[in-house]
PDB file of C-alpha atoms in Angstrom:
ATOM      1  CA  UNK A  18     -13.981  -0.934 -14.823  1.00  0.00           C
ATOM      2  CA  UNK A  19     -15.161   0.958 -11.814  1.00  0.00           C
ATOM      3  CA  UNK A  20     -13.813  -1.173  -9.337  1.00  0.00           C
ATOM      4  CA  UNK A  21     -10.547  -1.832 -11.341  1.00  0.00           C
ATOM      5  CA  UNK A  22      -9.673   1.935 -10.991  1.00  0.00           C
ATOM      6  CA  UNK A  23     -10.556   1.653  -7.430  1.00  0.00           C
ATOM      7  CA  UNK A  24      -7.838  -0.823  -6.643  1.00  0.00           C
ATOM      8  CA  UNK A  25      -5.429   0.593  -8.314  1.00  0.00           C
ATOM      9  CA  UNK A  26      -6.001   4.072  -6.930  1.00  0.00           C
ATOM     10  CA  UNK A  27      -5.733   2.246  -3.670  1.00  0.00           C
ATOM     11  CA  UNK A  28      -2.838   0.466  -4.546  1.00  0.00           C
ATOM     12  CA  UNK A  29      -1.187   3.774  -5.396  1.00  0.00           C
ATOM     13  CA  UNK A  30      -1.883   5.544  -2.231  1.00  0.00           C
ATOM     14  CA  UNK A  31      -0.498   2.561  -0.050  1.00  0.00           C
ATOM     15  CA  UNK A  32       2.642   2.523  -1.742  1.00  0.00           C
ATOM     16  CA  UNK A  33       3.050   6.266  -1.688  1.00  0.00           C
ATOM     17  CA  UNK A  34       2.301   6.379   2.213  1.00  0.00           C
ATOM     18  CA  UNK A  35       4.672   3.562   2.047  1.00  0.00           C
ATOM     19  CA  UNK A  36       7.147   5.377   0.462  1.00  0.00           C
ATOM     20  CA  UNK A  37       6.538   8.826   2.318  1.00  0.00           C
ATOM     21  CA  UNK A  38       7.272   7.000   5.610  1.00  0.00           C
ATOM     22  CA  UNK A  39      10.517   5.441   4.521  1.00  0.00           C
ATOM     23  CA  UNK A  40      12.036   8.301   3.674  1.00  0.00           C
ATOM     24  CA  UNK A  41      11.001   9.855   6.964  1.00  0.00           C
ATOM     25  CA  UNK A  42      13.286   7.467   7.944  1.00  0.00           C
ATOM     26  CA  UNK A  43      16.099   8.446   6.473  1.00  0.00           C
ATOM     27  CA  UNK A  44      15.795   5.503   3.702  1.00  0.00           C
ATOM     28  CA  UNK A  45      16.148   5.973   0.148  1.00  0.00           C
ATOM     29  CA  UNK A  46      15.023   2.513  -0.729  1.00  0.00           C
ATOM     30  CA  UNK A  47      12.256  -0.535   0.327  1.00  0.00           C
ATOM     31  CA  UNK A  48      12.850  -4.016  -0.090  1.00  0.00           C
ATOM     32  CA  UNK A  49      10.307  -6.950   0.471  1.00  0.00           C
ATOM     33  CA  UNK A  50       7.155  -4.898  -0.548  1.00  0.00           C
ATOM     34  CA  UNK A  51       4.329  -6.739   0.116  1.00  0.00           C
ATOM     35  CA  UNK A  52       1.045  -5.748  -0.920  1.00  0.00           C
ATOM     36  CA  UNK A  53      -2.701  -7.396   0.626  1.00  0.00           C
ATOM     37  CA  UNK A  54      -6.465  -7.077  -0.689  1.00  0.00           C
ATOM     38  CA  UNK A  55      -9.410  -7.878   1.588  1.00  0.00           C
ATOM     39  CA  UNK A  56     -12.482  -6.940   2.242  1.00  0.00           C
ATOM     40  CA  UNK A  57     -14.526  -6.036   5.235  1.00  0.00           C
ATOM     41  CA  UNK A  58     -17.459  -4.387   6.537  1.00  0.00           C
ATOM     42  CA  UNK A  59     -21.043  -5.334   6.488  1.00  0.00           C
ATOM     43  CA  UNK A  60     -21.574  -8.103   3.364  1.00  0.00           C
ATOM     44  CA  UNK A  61     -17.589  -7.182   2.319  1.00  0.00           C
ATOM     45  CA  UNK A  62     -18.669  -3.707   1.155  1.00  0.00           C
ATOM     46  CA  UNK A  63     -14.713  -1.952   1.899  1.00  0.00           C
ATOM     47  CA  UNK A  64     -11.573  -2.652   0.397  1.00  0.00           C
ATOM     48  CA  UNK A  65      -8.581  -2.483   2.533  1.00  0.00           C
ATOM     49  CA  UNK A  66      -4.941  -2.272   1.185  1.00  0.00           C
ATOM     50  CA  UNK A  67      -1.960  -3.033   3.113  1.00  0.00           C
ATOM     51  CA  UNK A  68       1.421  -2.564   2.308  1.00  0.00           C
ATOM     52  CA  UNK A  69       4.775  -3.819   3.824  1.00  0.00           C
ATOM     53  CA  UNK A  70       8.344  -3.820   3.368  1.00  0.00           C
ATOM     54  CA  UNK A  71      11.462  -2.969   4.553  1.00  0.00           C
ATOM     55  CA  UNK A  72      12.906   0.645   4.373  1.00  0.00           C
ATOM     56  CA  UNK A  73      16.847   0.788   3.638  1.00  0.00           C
ATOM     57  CA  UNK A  74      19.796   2.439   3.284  1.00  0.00           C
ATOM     58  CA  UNK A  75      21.714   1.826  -0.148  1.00  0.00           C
TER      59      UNK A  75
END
């Protein structure tokens, strides 16, 4: 369960930064999110999130 409430602490914070730079844009929407997992570090000991996706006007 540990690890569960990791990612998806993670998972919120990318899509907030995600969000918080859109509308820094000027965008009020995002289309094509795209969200990635991997690990890295020594023996795969990190977690690293990415998000993508386009910030629009609608």
């Amino acid at each position: 369960k540990g690890y569960e409430r990791v990612l998806a602490q993670a998972r919120a914070d990318a899509l907030k930064n995600l969000e918080a730079e859109a509308r820094a844009l000027g965008a009020n929407a995002i289309v094509g999110v795209d969200l990635d997992y991997n690990t890295v570090g020594p023996n795969g000991s990190m977690l690293m999130v990415s998000v993508n996706g386009s910030a629009v006007i609608l």
